[in-house]
PDB file of C-alpha atoms in Angstrom:
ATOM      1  CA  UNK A 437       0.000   0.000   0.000  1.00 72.00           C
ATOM      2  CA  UNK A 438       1.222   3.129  -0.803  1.00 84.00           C
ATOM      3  CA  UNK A 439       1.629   6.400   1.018  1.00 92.00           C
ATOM      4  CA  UNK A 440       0.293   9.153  -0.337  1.00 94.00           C
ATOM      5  CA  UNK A 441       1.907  12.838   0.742  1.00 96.00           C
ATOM      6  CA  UNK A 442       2.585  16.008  -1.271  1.00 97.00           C
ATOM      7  CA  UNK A 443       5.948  15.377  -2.467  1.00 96.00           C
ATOM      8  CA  UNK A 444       8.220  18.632  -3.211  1.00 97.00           C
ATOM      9  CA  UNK A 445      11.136  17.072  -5.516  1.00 96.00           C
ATOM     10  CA  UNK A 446      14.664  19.087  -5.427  1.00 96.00           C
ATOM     11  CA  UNK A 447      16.769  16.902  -5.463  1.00 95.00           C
ATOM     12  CA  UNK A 448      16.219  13.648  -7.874  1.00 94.00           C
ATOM     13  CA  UNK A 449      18.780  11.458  -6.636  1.00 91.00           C
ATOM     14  CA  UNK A 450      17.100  11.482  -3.387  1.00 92.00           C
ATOM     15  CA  UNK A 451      14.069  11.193  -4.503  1.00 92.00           C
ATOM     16  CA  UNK A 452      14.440   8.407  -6.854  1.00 90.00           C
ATOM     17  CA  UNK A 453      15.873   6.218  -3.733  1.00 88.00           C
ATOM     18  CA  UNK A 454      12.936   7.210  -1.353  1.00 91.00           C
ATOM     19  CA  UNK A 455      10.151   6.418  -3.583  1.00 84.00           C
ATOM     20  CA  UNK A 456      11.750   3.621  -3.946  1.00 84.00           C
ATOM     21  CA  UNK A 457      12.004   2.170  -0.956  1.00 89.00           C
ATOM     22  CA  UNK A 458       9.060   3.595   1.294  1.00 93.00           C
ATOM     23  CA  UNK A 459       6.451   3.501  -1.674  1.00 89.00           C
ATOM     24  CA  UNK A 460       5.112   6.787  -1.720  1.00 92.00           C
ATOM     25  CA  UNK A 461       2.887   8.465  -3.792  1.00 93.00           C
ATOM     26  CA  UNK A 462       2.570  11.894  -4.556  1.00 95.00           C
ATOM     27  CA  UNK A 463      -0.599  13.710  -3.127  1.00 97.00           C
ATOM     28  CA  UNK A 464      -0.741  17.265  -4.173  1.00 96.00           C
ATOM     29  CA  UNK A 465      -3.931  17.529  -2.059  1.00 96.00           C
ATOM     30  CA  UNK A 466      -2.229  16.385   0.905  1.00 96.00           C
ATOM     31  CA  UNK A 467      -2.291  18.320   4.232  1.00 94.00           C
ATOM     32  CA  UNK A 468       1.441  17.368   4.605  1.00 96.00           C
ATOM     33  CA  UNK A 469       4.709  18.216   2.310  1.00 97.00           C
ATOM     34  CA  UNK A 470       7.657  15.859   1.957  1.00 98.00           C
ATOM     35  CA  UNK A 471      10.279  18.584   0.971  1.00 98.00           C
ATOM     36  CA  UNK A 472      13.122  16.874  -0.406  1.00 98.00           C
ATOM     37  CA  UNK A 473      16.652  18.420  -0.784  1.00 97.00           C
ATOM     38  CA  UNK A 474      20.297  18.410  -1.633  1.00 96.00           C
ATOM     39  CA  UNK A 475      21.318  18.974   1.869  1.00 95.00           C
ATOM     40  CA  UNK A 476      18.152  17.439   4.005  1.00 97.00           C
ATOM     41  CA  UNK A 477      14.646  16.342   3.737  1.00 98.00           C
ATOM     42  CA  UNK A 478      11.547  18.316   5.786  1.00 98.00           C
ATOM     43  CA  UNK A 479       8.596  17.795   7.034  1.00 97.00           C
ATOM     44  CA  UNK A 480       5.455  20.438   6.117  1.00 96.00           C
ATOM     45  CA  UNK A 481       2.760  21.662   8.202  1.00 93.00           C
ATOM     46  CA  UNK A 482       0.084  22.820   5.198  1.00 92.00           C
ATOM     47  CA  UNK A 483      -2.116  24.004   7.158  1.00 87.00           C
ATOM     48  CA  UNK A 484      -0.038  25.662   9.586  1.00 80.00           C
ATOM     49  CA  UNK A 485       2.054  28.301   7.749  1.00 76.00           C
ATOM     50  CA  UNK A 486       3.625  29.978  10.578  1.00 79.00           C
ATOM     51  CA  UNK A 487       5.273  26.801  11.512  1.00 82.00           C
ATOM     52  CA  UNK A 488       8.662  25.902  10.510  1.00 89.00           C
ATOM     53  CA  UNK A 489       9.289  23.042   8.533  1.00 94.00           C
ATOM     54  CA  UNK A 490      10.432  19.567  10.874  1.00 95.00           C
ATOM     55  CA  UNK A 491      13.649  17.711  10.027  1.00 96.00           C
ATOM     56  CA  UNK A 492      16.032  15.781  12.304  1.00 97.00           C
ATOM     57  CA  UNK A 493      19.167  16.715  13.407  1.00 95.00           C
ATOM     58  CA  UNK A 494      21.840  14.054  14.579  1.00 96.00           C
ATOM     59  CA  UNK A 495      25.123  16.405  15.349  1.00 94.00           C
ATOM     60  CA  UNK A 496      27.501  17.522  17.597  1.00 94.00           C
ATOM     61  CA  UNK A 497      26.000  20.677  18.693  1.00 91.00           C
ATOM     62  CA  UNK A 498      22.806  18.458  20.235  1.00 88.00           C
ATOM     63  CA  UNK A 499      25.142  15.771  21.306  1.00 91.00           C
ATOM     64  CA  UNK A 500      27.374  18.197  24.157  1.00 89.00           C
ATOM     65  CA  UNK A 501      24.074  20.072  25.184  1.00 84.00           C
ATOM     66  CA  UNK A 502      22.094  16.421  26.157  1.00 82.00           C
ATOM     67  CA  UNK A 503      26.024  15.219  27.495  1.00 77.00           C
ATOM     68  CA  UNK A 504      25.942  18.600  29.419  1.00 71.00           C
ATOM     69  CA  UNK A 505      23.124  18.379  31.132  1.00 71.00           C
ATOM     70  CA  UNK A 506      22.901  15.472  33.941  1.00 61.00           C
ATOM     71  CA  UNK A 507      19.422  16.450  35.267  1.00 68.00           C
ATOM     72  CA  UNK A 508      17.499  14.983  32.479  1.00 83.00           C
ATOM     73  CA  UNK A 509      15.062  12.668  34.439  1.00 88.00           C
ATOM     74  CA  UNK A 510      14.706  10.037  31.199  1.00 91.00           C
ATOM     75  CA  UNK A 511      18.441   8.972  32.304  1.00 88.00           C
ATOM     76  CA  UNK A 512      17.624   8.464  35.604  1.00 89.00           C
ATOM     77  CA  UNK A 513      14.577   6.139  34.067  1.00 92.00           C
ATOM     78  CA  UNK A 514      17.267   3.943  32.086  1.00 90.00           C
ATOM     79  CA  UNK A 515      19.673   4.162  35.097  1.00 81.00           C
ATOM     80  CA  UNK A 516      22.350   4.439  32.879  1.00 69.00           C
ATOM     81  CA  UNK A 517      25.478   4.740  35.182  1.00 69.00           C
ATOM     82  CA  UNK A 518      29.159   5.817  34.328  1.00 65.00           C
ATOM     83  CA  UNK A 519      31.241   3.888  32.074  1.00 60.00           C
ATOM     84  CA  UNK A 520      28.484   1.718  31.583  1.00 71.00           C
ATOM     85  CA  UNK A 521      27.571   0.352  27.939  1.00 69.00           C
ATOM     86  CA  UNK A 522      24.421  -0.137  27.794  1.00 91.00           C
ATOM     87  CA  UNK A 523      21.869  -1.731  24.049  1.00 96.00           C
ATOM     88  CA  UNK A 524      18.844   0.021  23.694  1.00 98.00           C
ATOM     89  CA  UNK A 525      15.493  -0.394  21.560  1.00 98.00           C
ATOM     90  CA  UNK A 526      13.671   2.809  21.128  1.00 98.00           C
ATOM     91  CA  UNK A 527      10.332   1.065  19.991  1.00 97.00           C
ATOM     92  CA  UNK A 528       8.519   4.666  19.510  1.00 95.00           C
ATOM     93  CA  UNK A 529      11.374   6.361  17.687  1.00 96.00           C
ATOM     94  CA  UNK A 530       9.823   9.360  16.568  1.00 93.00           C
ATOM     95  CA  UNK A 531      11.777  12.283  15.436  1.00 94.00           C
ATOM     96  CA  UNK A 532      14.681  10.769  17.338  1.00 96.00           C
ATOM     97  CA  UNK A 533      15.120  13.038  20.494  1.00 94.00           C
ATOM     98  CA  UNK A 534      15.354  10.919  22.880  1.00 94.00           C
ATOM     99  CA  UNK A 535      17.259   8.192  21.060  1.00 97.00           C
ATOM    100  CA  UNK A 536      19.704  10.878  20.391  1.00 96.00           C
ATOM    101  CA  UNK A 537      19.880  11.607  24.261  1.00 94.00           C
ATOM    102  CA  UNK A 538      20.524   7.943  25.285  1.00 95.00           C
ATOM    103  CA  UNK A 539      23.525   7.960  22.390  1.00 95.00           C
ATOM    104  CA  UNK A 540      24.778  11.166  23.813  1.00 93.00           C
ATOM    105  CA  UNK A 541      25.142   9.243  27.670  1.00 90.00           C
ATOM    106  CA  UNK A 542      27.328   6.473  25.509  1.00 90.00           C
ATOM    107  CA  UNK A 543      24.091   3.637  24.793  1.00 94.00           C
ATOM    108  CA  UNK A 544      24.400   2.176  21.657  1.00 96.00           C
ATOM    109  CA  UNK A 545      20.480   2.342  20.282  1.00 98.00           C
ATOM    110  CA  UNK A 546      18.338   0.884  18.084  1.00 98.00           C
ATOM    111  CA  UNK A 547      15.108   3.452  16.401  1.00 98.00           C
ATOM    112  CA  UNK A 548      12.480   1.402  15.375  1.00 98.00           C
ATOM    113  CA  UNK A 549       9.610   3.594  13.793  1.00 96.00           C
ATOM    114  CA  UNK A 550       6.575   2.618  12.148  1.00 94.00           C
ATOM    115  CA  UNK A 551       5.599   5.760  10.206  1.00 94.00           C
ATOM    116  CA  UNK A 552       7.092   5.742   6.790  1.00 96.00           C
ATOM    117  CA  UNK A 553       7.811   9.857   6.760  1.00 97.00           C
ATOM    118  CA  UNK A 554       9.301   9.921   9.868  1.00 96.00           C
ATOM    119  CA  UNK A 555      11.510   6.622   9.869  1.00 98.00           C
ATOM    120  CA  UNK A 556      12.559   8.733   6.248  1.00 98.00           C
ATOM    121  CA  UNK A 557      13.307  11.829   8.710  1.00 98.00           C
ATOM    122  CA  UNK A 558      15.093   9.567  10.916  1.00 98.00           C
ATOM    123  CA  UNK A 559      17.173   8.108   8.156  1.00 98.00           C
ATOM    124  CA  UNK A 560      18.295  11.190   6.413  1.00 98.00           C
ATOM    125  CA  UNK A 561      18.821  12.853  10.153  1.00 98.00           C
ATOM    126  CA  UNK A 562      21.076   9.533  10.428  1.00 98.00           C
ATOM    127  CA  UNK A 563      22.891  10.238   6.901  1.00 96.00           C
ATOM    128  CA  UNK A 564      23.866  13.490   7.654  1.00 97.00           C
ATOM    129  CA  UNK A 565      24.787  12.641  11.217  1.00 97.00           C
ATOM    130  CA  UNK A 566      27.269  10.242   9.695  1.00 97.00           C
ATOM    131  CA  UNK A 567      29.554  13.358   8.269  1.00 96.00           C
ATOM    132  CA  UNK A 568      29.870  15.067  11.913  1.00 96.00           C
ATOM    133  CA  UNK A 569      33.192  15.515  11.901  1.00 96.00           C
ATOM    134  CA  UNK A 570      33.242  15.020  15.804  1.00 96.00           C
ATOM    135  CA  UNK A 571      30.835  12.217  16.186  1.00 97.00           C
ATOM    136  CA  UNK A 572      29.784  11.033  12.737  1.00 98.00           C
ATOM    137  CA  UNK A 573      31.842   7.976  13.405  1.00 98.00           C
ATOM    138  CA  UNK A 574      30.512   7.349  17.036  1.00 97.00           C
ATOM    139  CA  UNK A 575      27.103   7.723  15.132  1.00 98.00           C
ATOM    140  CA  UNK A 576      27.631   5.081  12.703  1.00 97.00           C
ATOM    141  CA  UNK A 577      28.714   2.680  14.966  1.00 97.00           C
ATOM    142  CA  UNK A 578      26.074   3.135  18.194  1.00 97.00           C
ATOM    143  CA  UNK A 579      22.835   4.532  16.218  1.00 98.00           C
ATOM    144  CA  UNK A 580      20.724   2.501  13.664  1.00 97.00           C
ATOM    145  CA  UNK A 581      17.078   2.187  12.409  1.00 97.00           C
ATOM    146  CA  UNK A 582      14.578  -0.025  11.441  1.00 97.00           C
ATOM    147  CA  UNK A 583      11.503   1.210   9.230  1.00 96.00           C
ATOM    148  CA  UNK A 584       8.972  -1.679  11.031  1.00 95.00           C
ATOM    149  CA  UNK A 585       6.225  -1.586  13.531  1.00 93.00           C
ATOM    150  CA  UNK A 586       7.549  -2.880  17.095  1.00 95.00           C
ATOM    151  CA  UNK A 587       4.421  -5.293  16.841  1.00 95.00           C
ATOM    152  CA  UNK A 588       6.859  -7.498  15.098  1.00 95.00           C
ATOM    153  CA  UNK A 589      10.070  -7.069  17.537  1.00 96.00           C
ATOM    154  CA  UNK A 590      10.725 -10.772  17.704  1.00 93.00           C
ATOM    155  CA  UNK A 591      10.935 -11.391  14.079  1.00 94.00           C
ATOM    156  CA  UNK A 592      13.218  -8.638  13.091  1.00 94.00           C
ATOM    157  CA  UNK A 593      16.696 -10.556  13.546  1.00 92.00           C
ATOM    158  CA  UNK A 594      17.852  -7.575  16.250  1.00 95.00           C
ATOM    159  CA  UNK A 595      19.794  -8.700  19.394  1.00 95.00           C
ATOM    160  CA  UNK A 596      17.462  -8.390  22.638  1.00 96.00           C
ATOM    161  CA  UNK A 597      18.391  -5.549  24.544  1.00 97.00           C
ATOM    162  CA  UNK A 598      18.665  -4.597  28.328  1.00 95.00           C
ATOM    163  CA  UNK A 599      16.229  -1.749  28.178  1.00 97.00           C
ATOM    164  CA  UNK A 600      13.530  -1.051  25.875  1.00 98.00           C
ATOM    165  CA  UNK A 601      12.006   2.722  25.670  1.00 98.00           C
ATOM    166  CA  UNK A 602       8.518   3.403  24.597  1.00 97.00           C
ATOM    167  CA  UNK A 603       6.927   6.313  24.399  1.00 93.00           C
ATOM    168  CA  UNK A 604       3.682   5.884  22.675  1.00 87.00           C
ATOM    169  CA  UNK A 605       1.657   8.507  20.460  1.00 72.00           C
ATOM    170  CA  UNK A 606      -1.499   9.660  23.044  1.00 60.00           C
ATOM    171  CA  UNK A 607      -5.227  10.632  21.385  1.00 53.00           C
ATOM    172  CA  UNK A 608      -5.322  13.424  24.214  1.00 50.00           C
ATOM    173  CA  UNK A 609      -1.548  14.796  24.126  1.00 49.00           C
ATOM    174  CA  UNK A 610       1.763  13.966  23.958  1.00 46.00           C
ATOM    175  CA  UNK A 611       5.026  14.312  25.550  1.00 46.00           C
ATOM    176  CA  UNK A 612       6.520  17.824  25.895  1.00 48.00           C
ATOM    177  CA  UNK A 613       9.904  17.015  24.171  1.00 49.00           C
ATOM    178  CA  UNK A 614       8.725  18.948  21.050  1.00 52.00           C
ATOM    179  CA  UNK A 615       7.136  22.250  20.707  1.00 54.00           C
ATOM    180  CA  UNK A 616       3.795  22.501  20.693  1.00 65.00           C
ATOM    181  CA  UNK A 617       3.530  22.870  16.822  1.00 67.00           C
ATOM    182  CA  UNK A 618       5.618  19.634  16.137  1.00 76.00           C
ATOM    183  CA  UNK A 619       3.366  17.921  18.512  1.00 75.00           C
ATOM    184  CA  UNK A 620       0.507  19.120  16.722  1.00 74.00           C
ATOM    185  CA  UNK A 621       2.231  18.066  12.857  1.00 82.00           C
ATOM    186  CA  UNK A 622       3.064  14.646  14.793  1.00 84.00           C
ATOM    187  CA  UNK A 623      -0.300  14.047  15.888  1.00 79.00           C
ATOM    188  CA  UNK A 624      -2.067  14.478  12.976  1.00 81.00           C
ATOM    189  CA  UNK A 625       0.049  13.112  10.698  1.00 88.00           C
ATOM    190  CA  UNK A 626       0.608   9.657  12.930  1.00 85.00           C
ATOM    191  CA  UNK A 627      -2.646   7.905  13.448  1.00 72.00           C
ATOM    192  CA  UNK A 628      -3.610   6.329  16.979  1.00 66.00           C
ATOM    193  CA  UNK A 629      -4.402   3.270  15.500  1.00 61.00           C
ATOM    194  CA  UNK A 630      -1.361   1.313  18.146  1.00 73.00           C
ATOM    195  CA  UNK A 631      -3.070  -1.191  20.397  1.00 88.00           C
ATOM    196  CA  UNK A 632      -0.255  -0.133  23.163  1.00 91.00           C
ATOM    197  CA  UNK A 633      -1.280  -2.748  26.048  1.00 92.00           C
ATOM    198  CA  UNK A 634      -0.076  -5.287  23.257  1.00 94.00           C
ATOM    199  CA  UNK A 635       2.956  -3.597  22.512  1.00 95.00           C
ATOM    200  CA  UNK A 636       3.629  -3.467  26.002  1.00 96.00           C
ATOM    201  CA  UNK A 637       3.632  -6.959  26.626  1.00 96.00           C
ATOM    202  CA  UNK A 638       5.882  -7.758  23.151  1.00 97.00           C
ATOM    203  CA  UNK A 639       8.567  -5.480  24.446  1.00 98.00           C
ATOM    204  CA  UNK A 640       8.420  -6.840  27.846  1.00 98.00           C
ATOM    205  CA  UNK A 641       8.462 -10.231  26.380  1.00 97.00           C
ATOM    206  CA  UNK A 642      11.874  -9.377  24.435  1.00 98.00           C
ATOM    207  CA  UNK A 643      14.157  -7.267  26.601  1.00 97.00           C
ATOM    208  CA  UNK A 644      16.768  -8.721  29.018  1.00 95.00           C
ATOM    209  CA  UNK A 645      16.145  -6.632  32.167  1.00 94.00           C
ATOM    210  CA  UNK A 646      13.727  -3.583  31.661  1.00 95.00           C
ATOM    211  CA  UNK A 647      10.929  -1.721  29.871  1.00 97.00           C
ATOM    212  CA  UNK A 648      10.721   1.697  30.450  1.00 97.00           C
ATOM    213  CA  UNK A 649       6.862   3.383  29.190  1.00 97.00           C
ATOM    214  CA  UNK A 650       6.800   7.752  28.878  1.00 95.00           C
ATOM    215  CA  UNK A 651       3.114   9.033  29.623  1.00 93.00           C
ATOM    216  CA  UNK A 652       1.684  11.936  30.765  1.00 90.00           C
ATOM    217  CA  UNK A 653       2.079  12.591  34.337  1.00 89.00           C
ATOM    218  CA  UNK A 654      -1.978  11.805  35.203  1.00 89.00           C
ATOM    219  CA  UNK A 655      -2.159   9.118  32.540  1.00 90.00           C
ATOM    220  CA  UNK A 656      -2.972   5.751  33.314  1.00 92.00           C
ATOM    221  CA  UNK A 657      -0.525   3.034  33.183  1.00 94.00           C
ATOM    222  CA  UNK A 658       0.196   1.485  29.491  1.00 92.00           C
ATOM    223  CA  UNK A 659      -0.768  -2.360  30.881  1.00 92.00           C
ATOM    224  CA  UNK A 660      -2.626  -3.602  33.403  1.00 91.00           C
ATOM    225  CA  UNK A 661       0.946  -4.952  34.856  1.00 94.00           C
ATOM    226  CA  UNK A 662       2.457  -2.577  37.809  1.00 96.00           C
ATOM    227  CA  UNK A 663       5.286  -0.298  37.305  1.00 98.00           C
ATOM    228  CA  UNK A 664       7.683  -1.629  39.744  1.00 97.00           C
ATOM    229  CA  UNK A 665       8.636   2.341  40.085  1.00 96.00           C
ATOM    230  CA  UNK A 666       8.541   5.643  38.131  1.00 96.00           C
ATOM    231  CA  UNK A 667      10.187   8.440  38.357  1.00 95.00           C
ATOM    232  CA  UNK A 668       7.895  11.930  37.643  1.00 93.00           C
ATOM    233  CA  UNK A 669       8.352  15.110  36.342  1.00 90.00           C
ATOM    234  CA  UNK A 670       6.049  18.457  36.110  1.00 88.00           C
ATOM    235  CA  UNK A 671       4.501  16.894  33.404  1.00 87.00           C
ATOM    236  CA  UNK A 672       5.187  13.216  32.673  1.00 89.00           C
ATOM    237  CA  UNK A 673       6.296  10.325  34.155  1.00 95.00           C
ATOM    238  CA  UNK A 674       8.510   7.218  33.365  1.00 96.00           C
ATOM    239  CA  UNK A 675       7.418   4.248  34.591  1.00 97.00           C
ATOM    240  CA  UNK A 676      10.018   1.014  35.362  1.00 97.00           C
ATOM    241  CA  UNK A 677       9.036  -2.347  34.411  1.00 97.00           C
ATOM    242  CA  UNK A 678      11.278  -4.866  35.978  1.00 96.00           C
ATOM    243  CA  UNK A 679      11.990  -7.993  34.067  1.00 91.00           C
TER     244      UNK A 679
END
């Protein structure tokens, strides 16, 4: 089945390589722009013109301010201590962030995302990460996706991990870890069509030691299992499920 999205072709090269692979079809009516270029591809909001266009960004600049700062609660969630290697599945990869923040603390991570225009996000994000001068080699070797759902996380040939992340899409809101307007693009361009309980028990199925679930700080819990513990913020909370 193919995915239809306004397609905005500058670059042909590209373009030849991503229709090929992710099957899309061009939708001139569509409320979302795929705007492909020489030096990265973006992610339009149609309908909201004030908004910047999305892409992802996998550098060094991102990399020292997440290595910087040693308050960031999701850390704490992973309990990711000092010289300690740890193998990650990001089962909810998204635009990357927090991927990007469990690289930065020296986790070698594997994105797997569902959604065909942001797992293309992801990948040219990835691409262009690969030619940081600083890190592009650390990227290479410790960051890698898969364009699957994470319904099928025992079938796709990946080493289990110690700690899978997820950090579902919500029908009422999301996480805070993009402006408001990304959330917005995000949520209407992602369907909530993820039967998350089920998820839930896949992941917790496949990892070695932990699963660790993001949701709004009032939310109920993802399963009907109990968190072992969570750790909350202002807004959200993570919440630890022990293997």
């Amino acid at each position: 089945m193919k995915y239809k999205i306004n397609i905005i072709n500058k670059c042909e090269k590209k373009f030849l390589l991503i229709k090929k692979i992710w099957n899309l079809k061009n939708d001139n009516n569509s409320k979302f722009s795929l705007i492909i270029k020489p030096n990265r591809i973006e992610l339009k909001n149609n309908s909201l013109s004030s908004q910047k266009n999305i892409w992802v960004n996998f550098n060094y600049k991102n990399y020292q301010k997440y290595k910087k700062d040693k308050k960031i609660k999701i850390i704490k969630a992973i309990k990711i201590k000092k010289n300690k290697f740890i193998n990650i599945i990001d089962a909810t990869a998204g635009l990357g962030k927090d991927a990007f923040i469990f690289f930065s603390y020296g986790c070698k991570v594997t994105m797997i995302e569902r959604h065909p225009i942001l797992s293309i996000l992801l990948f040219d994000g990835l691409k262009r990460g690969y030619k940081d001068k600083k890190i592009g080699h650390l990227i290479k070797k410790n960051i890698n996706i898969i364009y699957n759902t994470s319904m099928n996380i025992n079938q796709l040939n990946i080493p289990k991990p110690d700690v899978i992340y997820l950090d579902p899409m919500f029908q009422k809101k999301k996480n805070n870890a993009l402006s408001k307007k990304e959330i917005r693009t995000i949520q209407n361009l992602v369907k909530y069509d993820l039967n998350t309980n089920l998820l839930f028990q896949k992941c917790f199925l496949f990892c070695k030691n932990k699963v660790v679930v993001k949701r709004p700080k009032n939310e109920k819990t993802i399963s009907k299992k109990k968190p072992n513990y969570n750790i909350k913020t202002k807004k959200y909370r993570f919440d630890i499920y022990l293997k």
